[in-house]
Each structure stands twice: as structure tokens, then as C-alpha cells.
Short mmCIF file of C-alpha atoms and ligand atoms in Angstrom, two decimals:
data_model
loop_
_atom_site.label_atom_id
_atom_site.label_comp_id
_atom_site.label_asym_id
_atom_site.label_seq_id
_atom_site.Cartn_x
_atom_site.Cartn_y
_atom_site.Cartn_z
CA UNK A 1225 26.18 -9.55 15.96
CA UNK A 1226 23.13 -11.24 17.84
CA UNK A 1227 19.34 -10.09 17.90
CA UNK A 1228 16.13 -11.75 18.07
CA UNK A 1229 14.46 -10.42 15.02
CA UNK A 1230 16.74 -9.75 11.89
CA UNK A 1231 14.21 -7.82 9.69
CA UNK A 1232 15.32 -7.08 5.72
CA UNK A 1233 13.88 -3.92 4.69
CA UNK A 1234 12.75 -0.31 6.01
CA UNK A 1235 10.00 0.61 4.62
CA UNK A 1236 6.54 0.58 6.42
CA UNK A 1237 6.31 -2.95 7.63
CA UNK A 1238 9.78 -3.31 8.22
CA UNK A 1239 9.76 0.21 10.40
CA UNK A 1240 6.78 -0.45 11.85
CA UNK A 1241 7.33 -4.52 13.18
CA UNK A 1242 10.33 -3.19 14.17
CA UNK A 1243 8.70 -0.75 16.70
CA UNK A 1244 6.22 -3.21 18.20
CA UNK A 1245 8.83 -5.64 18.77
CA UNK A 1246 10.58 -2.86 20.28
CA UNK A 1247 7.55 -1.96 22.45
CA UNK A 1248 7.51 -5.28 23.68
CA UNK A 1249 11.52 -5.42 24.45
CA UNK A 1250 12.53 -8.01 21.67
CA UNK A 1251 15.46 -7.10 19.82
CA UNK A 1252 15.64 -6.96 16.22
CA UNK A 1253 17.61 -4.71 13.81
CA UNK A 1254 16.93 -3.84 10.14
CA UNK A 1255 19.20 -3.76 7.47
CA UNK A 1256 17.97 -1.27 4.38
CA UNK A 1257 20.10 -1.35 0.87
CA UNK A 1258 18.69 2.22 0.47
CA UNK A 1259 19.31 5.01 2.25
CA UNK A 1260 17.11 6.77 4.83
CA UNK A 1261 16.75 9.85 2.06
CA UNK A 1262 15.77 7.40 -0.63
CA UNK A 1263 13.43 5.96 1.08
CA UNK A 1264 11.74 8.84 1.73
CA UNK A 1265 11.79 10.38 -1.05
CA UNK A 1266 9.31 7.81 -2.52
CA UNK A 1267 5.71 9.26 -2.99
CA UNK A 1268 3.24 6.45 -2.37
CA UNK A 1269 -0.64 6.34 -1.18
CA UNK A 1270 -2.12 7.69 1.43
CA UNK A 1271 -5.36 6.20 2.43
CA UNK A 1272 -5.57 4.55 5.68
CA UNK A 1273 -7.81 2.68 7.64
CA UNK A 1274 -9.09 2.30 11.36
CA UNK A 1275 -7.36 -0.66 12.15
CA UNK A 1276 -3.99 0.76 11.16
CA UNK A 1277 -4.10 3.94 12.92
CA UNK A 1278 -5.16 2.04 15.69
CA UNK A 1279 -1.52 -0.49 14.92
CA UNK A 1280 0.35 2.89 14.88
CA UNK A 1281 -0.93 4.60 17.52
CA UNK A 1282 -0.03 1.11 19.62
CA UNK A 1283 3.77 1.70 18.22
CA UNK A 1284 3.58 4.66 19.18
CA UNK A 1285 3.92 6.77 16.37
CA UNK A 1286 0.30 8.31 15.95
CA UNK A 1287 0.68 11.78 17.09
CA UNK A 1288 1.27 13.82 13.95
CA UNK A 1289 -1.26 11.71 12.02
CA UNK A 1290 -4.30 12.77 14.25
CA UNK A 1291 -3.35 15.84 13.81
CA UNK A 1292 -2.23 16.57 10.45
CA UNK A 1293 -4.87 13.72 8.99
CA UNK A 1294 -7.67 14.40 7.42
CA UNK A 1295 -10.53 11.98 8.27
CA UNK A 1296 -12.71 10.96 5.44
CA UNK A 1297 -16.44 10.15 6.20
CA UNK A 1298 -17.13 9.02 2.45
CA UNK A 1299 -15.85 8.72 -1.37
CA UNK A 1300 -17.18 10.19 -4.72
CA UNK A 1301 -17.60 8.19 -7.77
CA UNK A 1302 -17.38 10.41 -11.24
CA UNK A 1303 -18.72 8.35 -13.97
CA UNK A 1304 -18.86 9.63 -17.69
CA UNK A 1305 -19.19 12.88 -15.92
CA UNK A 1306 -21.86 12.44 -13.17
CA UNK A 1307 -20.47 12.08 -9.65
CA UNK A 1308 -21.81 9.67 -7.03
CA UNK A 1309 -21.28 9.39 -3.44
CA UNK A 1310 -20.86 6.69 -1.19
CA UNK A 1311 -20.98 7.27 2.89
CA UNK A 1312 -19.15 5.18 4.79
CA UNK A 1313 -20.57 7.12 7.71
CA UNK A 1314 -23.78 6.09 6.67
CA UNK A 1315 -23.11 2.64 5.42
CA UNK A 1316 -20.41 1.65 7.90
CA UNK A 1317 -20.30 4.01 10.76
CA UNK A 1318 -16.87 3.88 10.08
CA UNK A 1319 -14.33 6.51 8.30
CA UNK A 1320 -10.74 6.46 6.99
CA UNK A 1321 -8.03 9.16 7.04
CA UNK A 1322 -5.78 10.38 4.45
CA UNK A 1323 -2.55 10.56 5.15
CA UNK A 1324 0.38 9.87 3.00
CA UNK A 1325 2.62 6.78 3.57
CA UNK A 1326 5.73 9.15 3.37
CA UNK A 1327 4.55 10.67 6.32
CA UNK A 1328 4.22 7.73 8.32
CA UNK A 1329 7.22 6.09 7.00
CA UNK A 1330 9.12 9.64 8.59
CA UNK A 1331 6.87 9.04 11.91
CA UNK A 1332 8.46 5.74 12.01
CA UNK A 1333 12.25 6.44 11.43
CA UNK A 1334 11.69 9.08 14.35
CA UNK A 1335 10.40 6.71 16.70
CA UNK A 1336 12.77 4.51 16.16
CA UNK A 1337 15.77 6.76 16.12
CA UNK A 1338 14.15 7.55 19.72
CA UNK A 1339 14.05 4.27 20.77
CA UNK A 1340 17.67 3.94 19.88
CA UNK A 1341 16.62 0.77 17.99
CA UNK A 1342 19.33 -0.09 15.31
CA UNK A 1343 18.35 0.22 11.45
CA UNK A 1344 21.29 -0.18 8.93
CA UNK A 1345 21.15 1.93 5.88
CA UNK A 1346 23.17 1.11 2.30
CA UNK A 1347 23.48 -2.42 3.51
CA UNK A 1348 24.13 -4.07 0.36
CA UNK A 1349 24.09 -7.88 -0.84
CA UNK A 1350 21.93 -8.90 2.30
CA UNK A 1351 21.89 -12.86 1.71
CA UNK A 1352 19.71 -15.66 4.04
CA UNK A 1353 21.19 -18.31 5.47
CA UNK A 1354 19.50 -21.54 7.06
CA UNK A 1355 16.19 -20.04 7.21
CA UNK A 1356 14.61 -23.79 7.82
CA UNK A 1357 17.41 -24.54 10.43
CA UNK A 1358 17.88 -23.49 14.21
CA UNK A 1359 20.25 -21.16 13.27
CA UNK A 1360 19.13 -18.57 10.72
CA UNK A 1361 21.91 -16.44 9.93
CA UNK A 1362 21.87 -12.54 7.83
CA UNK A 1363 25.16 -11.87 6.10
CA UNK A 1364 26.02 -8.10 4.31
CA UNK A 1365 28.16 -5.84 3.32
CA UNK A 1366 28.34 -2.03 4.97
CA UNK A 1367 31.02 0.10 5.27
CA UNK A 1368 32.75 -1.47 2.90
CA UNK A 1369 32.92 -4.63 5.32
CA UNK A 1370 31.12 -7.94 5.10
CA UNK A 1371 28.71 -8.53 8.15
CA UNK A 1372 26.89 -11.53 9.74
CA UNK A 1373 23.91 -11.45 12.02
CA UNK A 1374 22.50 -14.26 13.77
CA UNK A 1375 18.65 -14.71 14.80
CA UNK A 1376 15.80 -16.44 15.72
CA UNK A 1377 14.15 -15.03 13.36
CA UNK A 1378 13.71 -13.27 10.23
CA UNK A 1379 11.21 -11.09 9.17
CA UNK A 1380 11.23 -10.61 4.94
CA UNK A 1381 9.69 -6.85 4.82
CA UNK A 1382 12.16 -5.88 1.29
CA UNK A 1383 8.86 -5.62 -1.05
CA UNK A 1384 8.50 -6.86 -4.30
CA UNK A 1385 11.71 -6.64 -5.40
CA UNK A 1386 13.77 -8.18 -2.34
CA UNK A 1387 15.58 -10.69 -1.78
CA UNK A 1388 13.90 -12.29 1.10
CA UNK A 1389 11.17 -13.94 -1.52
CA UNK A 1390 13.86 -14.79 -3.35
CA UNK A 1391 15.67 -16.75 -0.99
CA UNK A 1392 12.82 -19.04 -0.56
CA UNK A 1393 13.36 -22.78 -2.86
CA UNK A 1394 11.16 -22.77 -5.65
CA UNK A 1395 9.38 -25.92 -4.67
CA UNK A 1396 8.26 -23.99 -1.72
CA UNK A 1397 6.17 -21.28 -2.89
CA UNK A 1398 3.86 -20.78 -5.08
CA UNK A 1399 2.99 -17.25 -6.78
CA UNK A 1400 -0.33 -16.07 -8.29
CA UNK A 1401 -0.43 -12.84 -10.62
CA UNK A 1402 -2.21 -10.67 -12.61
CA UNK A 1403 -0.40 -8.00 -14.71
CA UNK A 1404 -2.77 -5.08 -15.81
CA UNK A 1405 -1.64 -3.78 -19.22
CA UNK A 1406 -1.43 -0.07 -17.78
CA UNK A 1407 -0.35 2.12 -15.09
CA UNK A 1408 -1.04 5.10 -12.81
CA UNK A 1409 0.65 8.63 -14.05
CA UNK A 1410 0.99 10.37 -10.92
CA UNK A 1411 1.29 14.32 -9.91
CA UNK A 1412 1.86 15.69 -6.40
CA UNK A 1413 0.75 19.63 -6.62
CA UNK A 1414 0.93 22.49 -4.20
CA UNK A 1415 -2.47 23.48 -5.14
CA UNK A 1416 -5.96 22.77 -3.43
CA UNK A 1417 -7.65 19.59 -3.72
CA UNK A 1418 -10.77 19.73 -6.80
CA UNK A 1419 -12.95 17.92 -4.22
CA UNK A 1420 -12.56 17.60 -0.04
CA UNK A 1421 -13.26 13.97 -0.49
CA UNK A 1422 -11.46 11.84 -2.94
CA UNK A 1423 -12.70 11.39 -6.75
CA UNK A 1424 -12.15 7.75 -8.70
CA UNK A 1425 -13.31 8.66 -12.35
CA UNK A 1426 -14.57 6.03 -14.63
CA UNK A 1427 -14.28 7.93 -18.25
CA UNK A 1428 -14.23 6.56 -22.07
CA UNK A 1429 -10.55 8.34 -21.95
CA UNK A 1430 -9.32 6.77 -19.08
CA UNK A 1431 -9.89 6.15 -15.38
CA UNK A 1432 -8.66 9.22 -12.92
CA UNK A 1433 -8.11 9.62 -9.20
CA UNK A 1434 -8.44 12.88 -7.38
CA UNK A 1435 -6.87 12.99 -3.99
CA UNK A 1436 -4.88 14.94 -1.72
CA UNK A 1437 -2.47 15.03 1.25
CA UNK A 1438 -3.67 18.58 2.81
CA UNK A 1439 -5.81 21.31 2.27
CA UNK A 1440 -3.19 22.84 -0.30
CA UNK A 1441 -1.29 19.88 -1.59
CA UNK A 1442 -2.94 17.37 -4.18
CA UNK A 1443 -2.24 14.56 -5.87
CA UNK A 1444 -3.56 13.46 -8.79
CA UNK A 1445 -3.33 10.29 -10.96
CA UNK A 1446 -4.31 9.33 -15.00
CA UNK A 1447 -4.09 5.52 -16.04
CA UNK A 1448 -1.55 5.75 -18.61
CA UNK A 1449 0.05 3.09 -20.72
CA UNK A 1450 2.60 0.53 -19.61
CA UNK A 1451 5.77 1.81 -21.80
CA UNK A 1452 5.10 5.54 -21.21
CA UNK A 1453 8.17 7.61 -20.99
CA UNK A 1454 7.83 10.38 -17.78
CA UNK A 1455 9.63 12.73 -20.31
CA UNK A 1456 6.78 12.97 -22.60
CA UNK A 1457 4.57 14.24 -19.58
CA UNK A 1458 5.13 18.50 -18.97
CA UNK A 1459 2.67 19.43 -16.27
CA UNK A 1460 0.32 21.02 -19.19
CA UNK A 1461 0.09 17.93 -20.74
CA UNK A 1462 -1.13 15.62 -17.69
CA UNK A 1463 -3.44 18.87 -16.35
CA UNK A 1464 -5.06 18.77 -20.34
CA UNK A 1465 -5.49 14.79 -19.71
CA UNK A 1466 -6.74 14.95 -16.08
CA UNK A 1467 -9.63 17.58 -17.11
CA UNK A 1468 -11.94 16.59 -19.74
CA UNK A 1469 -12.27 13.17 -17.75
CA UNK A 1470 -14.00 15.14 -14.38
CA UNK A 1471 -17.43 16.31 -14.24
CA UNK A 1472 -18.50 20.24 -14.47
CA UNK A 1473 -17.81 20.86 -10.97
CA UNK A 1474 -14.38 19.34 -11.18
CA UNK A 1475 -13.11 21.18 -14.24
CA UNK A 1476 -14.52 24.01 -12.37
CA UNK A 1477 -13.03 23.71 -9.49
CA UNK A 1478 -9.60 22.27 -10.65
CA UNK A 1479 -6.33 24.32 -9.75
CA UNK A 1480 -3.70 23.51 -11.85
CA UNK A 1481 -0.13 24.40 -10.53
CA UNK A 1482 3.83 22.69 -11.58
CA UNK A 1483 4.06 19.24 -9.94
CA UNK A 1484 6.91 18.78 -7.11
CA UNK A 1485 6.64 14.81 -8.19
CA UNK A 1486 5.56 13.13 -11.23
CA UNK A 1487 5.43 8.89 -11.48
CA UNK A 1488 4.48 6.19 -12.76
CA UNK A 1489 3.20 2.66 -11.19
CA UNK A 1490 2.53 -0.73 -13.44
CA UNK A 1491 -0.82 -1.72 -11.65
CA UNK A 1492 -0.34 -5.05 -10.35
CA UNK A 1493 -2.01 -8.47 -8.24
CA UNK A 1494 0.41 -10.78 -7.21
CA UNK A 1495 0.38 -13.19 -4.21
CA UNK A 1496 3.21 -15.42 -3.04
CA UNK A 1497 1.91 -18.09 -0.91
CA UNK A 1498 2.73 -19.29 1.90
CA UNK A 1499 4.18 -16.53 3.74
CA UNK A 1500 6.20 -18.41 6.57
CA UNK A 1501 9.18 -20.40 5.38
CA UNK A 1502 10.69 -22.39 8.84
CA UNK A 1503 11.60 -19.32 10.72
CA UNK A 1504 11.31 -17.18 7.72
CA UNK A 1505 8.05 -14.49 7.60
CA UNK A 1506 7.47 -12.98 4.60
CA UNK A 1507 4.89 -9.42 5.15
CA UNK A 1508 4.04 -6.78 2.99
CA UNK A 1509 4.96 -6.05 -0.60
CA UNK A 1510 7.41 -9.13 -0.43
CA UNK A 1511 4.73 -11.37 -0.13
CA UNK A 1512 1.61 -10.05 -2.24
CA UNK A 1513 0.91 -6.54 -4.00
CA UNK A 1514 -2.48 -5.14 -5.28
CA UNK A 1515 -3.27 -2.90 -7.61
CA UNK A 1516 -3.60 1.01 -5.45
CA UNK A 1517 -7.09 1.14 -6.54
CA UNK A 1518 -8.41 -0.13 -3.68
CA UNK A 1519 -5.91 1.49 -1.24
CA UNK A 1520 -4.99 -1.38 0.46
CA UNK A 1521 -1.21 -1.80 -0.26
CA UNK A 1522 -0.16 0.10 3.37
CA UNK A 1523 -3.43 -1.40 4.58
CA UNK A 1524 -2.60 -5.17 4.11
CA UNK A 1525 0.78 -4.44 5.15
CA UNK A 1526 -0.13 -3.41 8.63
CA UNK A 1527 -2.36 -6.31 9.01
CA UNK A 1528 0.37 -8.77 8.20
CA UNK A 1529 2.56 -6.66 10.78
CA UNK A 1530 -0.24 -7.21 13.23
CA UNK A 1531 -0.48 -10.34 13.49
CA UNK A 1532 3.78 -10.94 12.92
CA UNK A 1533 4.31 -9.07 16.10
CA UNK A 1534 1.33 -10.32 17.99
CA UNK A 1535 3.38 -14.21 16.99
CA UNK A 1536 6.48 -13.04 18.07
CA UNK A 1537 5.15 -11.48 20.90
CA UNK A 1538 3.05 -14.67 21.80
CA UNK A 1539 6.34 -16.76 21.16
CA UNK A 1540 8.67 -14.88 23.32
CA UNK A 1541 6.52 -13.57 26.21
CA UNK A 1542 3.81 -16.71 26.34
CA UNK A 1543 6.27 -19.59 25.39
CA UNK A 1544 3.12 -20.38 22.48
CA UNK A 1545 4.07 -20.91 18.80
CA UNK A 1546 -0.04 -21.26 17.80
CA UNK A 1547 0.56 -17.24 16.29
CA UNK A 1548 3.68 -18.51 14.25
CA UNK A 1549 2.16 -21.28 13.27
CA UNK A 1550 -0.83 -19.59 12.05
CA UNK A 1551 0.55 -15.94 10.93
CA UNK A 1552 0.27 -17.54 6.88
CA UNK A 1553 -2.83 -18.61 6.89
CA UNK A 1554 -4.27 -15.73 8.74
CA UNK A 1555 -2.30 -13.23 6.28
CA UNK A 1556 -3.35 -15.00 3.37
CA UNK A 1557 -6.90 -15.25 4.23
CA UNK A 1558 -7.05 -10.96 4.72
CA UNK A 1559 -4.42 -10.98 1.44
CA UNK A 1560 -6.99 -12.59 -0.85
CA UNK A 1561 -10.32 -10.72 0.33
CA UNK A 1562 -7.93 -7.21 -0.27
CA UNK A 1563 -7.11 -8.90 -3.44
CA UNK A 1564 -10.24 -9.31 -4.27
CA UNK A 1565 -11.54 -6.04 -3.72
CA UNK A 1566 -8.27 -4.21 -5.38
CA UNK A 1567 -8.97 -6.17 -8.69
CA UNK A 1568 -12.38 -5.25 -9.12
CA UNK A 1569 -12.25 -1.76 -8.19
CA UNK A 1570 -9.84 -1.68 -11.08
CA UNK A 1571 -11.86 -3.98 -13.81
CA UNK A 1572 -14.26 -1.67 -12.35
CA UNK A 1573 -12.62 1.80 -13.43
CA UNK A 1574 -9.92 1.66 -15.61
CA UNK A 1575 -10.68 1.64 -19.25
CA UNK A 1576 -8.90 -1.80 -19.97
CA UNK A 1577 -9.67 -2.39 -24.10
CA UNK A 1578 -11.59 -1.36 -26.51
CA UNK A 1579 -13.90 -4.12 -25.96
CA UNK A 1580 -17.13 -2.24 -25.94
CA UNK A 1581 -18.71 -5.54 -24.14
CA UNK A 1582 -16.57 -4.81 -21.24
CA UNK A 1583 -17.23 -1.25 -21.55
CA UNK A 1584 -21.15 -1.79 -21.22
CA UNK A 1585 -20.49 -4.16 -18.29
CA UNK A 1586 -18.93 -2.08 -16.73
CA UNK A 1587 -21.27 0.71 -16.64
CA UNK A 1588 -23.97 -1.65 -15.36
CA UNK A 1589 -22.14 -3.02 -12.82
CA UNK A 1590 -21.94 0.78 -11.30
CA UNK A 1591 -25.08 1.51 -11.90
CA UNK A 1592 -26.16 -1.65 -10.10
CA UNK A 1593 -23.42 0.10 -6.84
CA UNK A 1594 -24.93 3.07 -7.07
CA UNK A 1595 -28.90 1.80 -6.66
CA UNK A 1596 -28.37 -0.92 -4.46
CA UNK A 1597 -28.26 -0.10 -0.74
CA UNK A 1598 -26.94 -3.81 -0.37
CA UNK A 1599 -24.10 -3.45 -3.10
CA UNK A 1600 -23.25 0.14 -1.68
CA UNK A 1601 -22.53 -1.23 1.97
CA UNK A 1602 -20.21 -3.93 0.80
CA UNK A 1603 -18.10 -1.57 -1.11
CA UNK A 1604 -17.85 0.66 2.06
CA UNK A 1605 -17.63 -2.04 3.79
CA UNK A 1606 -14.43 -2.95 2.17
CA UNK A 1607 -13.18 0.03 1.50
CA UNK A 1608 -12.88 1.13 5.23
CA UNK A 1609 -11.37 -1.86 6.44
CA UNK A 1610 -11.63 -5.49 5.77
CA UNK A 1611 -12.23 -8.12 8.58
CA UNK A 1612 -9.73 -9.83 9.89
N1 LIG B 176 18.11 -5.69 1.14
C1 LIG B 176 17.69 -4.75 2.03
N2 LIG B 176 16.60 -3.97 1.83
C2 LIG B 176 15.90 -4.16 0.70
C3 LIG B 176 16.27 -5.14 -0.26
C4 LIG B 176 17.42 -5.93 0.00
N3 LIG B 176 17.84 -6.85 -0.87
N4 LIG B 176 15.38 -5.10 -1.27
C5 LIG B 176 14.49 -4.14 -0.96
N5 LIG B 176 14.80 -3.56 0.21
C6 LIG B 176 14.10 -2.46 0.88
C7 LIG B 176 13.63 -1.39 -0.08
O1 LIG B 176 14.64 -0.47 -0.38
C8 LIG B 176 12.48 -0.76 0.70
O2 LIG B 176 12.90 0.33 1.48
O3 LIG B 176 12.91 -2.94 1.48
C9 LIG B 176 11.98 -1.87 1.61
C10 LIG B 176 10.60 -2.36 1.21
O4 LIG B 176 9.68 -1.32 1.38
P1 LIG B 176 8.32 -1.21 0.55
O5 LIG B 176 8.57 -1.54 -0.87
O6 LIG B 176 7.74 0.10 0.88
O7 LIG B 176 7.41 -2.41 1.12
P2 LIG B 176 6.61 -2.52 2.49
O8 LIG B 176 7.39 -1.98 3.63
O9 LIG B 176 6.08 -3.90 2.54
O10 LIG B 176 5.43 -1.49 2.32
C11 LIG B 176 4.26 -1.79 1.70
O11 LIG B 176 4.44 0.16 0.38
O12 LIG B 176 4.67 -0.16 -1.88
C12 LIG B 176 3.83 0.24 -0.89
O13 LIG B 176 1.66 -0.29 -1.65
C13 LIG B 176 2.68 -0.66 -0.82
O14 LIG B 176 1.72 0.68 0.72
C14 LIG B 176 2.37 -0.55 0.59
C15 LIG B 176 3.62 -0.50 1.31
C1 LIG B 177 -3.28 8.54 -3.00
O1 LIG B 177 -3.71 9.52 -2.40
O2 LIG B 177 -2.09 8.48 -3.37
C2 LIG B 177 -4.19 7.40 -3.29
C3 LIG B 177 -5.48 7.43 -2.81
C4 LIG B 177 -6.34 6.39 -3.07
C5 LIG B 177 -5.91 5.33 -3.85
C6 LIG B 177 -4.62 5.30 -4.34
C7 LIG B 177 -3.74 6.34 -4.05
O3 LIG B 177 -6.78 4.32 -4.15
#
């Protein structure tokens, strides 16, 4: 087998670099060790800004998002019970939609299934070959035979765990990290949201998030700690966490209901740099992750897509290799400011020790958001969409 693009991995950046490259007629075909059930069966966030609606309404694939989306003109901050909102209308003239990732990871398998564009599910021990030669070269095993594709080139989109990372030599890449000693217990419930605008709590028991996917489905999270077992956690038990930590109005206005999905996510900053490797791209979770606090996982994922495809696109249509050459640095330089802004949301929120010098700190610093116009528009600022 021959294509232009080999990309490793199906989820969102994967699906959708595969559909711009489609857009602009350059082959590629992905190859996903899951299959197409599994992968969307994963519940993941659903906050997304301008720019990438804007990325997937250029693939294509933006119909049922404008209209099942719900657009959000601002956020609410609950701290020790007293809720505070910031506008990004206001502060930004800017808004974000909600809109969960499983969604557009479906919207994306059925434009490509349209397209006729190949994607190989259960395509197991996927192994790079000469990624720093003129011949890169994709070997597997499906259907019980083993496979080789050749390329130009080869896009890494397998996430954190993949193997395109992996395949890199050690000497090559350097990785920065931060692993936050908790994690995000997570319930998706057919019940109305608490709040029509999203809720991060800041609470002596524990950070919370309130947010939603419709006008009847919600999903909630409670930071929980790192070794918890999912079995301990019967509905009653996460609704009895989740409601002393909202305000009045919340534990008002809080429906309670069985959860159709219950998870948990280590919280996490990690950033492999660089993320071009001879005529290997890494993009997405394979190169960096950040903690969801900030919403920016799906977020920075589309921006490294962006400017992948505008490369390849650039490289095949304008004979230029100035986007290749520059997709890492680029990336990184968006990576680090999301970074940035994922890691102190969460120093910001979560309650991370019993330090009660942290604690105090913490307080001030949101009192500081909360007062200052200045501090107010850079957090909405980021929040809605960083620069590029
Ligand atoms: N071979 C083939 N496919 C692989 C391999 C492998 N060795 N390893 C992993 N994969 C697949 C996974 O099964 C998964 O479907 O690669 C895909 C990677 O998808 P994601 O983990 O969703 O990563 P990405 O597409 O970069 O999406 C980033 O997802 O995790 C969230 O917060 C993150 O919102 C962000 C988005
Ligand atoms: C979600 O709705 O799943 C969600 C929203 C905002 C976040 C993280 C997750 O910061």
C-alpha cells in the first residue's frame, strides 16, 4: 500500500487532519488499534472554541454542532459558596460552545466514511520505520495479516499512550511534566444542568465542575484522589460529594438522577518537545497533554491540526517546506501558553494539600480575578481562545 499521509490514530486530530488533507485531495489513511465503537464510547470534554469550530466547519463537519451546540457567552466561578461571573461577551466579544468531543469525534467518522477516505480499525502492533529517511514506512497487523504502508509522511495523532512518541530516539526529544496528585471523578446524567452556564467550584472539600452537553444531559465532575477505585463511587455517593461544595442556588437547583457514565482522569501537564522528527509530526495528546481545567485538550489539538494540514497543504500544492519546517515551533509556542493557562486554573481550584499557605493564596489570587477588570479580561481572554 502507498499514500501520502500515513496517520497513527483516530481520535480527533487524527479524524480531523485526515479530512483536511482529504479536502485538499492528499491521500492519507489511518490506522486505529481500537475499534470505531471503542472509540466512541469514550466520554471526554466538551468545551470548544472559535477557532476550532471555525477548523471543523472548513472540514466540513460543522453542521450538527451549530445546531445541537450550545454557545456560551460567559463562565461562573463558585468559591466557598459565593458564585462569580466572568463575560467573555463583555471582556472578549467572543463566546465558546459546548459541545462534547464524542460528538465531534462521530461528526468526523461520518464525514469521512462519506468521503470514502480509508481508516483501519483493530490495527494492532503499528511500528515506524525510517521516519528520518526518504522512505518512511508503517508496518501492522489486521486481519490477522501483517501490513506495510509506505509514505511521505507520517502524522503521530495515537495520544499519550501511542507509539508514535515512542518511536522517536531518546536523544531526540525532550519531555517536560507535571503530575497532579489527584484526579477528576466524572458523571454523565440525564438530568438538567444546575446552572445554563458552566460552574468551576473552588471549596475547602474539593474543587467541582458543573457542566453539561444539552438542556437535559449533565455532566458533572469532583477532584478525587489518585488511587480511587470507581467501585467505591454509587451515584448517591458522588451526588452527596458534589452538593455541599455548590452554593445555595446550586444545591437548590441540583437534579440528581443514575449516571449513564462514571470516570476517572489523573490530571496531568506534560509536553514532549520538538514535535517534528524528519518526516515524523507528532499533534495532539501524543505530543503534550494539560490538565481539562482549562478546556484546552481538543482545543490545542485542533491548533496543532491547523497548522499540520496548512504544511502539508503548503508542501504539496505550493512546492514550500517553510510550514513543515516551522509546524514545531509554532505548536509549541500555542502548547506552552495553553499550558500555562491549564496549570493555573488548576493550582487555582483544586484543593491540592493541606497547606493552609496555599489555601490563603489561593483565595487571594481569586479575589484579585474577580476585582480586577485587567485580571478578568486575561482569563477570558484565554479561556475563549488563545492566539496563535
Ligand atoms: N496504534 C494505533 N492507534 C493508536 C495507538 C497505536 N499504537 N495508540 C493509540 N492509538 C489511538 C487510540 O486508540 C486513540 O483512538 O490513537 C487515538 C488517540 O486519540 P486521543 O487520545 O483522543 O488523542 P487526540 O486525537 O490527540 O485527541 C486529543 O482528546 O484526550 C483528549 O484532551 C484530549 O481533547 C483532547 C483530545
Ligand atoms: C466537560 O464538559 O466535560 C468539561 C468542561 C470544562 C472543562 C472540562 C470538562 O474544563
Amino acid at each position: 500500500m502507498r499514500t501520502q499521509v500515513a496517520i497513527i490514530g483516530a481520535g480527533p486530530s487524527g479524524l480531523l487532519l485526515g479530512q483536511l488533507l482529504h479536502k485538499h485531495g492528499i491521500d492519507n489513511v489511518i490506522l486505529e488499534r481500537q475499534t470505531g465503537e471503542y472509540v466512541l464510547s469514550r466520554i471526554r470534554a466538551g468545551v470548544i472554541e472559535q477557532t476550532t469550530i471555525d477548523l471543523l466547519d472548513e472540514a466540513g463537519v460543522g453542521a450538527r454542532m451549530h445546531e445541537e451546540g450550545l454557545v456560551h457567552d460567559g463562565v461562573q466561578i463558585c468559591v466557598d459558596g459565593v458564585r462569580h461571573r466572568i463575560s467573555f461577551k463583555e471582556m472578549t466579544g467572543k463566546a465558546v460552545m459546548v459541545y462534547g468531543q464524542t460528538e465531534i469525534t462521530r461528526d468526523l467518522m461520518d464525514g469521512r466514511a462519506a468521503a470514502g477516505a480509508p481508516t483501519i480499525y483493530a490495527a494492532y502492533d503499528v511500528s515506524l520505520h525510517d521516519i528520518f529517511g526518504e522512505t518512511p514506512t508503517v508496518t501492522f497487523r489486521a486481519d490477522g495479516k501483517t501490513q506495510e504502508i509506505a509514505c511521505d509522511f507520517i502524522a503521530g495523532c495515537d495520544g499519550f499512550h501511542g507509539v508514535s512518541r515512542k518511536s522517536v530516539p531518546p536523544n531526540a526529544i525532550a519531555t517536560h511534566e507535571r503530575v497532579y496528585p489527584l484526579g477528576w471523578l466524572g458523571v454523565l446524567s440525564e438530568t438538567p444542568p444546575v446552572s445554563e452556564e458552566l460552574i468551576y467550584v473552588r471549596h475547602p472539600l474539593g474543587f467541582a465542575l458543573c457542566s453539561m452537553r444539552s438542556p437535559t444531559r449533565s455532566r458533572y465532575y469532583i477532584q478525587c484522589g489518585l488511587a480511587e477505585d470507581i467501585d467505591a463511587w454509587p451515584d448517591e455517593r458522588f451526588w452527596e460529594e458534589l452538593r455541599p461544595r455548590l452554593d445555595d442556588e446550586g444545591r437548590q437547583r441540583l437534579v440528581t438522577g443514575p449516571s449513564i457514565e462514571k470516570s476517572i482522569a489523573p490530571l496531568r501537564s506534560f509536553v514532549a518537545e520538538p514535535m517534528r522528527f524528519g518526516q515524523l509530526f507528532l499533534a495532539g495528546d501524543a505530543a503534550h497533554i494539560v490538565p481539562p481545567t482549562g478546556a484546552k485538550g481538543l482545543n490545542l489539538a485542533a491548533s496543532d491540526v491547523r497548522l499540520l494540514s496548512q504544511a502539508l497543504v503548503e508542501h504539496y500544492a505550493e512546492k514550500s517546506d517553510a510550514g513543515i519546517a516551522h509546524y514545531s515551533s509554532r505548536a509549541l509556542a500555542r502548547v506552552w501558553k495553553a499550558e500555562r493557562f491549564s496549570w493555573w486554573m488548576t493550582t487555582l481550584l483544586h484543593k491540592l494539600s493541606d497547606d493552609s499557605f496555599e489555601q490563603k493564596i489561593q483565595l487571594a489570587e481569586l479575589h484579585y480575578l474577580f476585582r480586577s477588570q485587567a485580571a478578568a479580561t486575561v482569563f477570558a481572554e484565554n479561556y475563549v481562545g488563545l492566539p496563535f
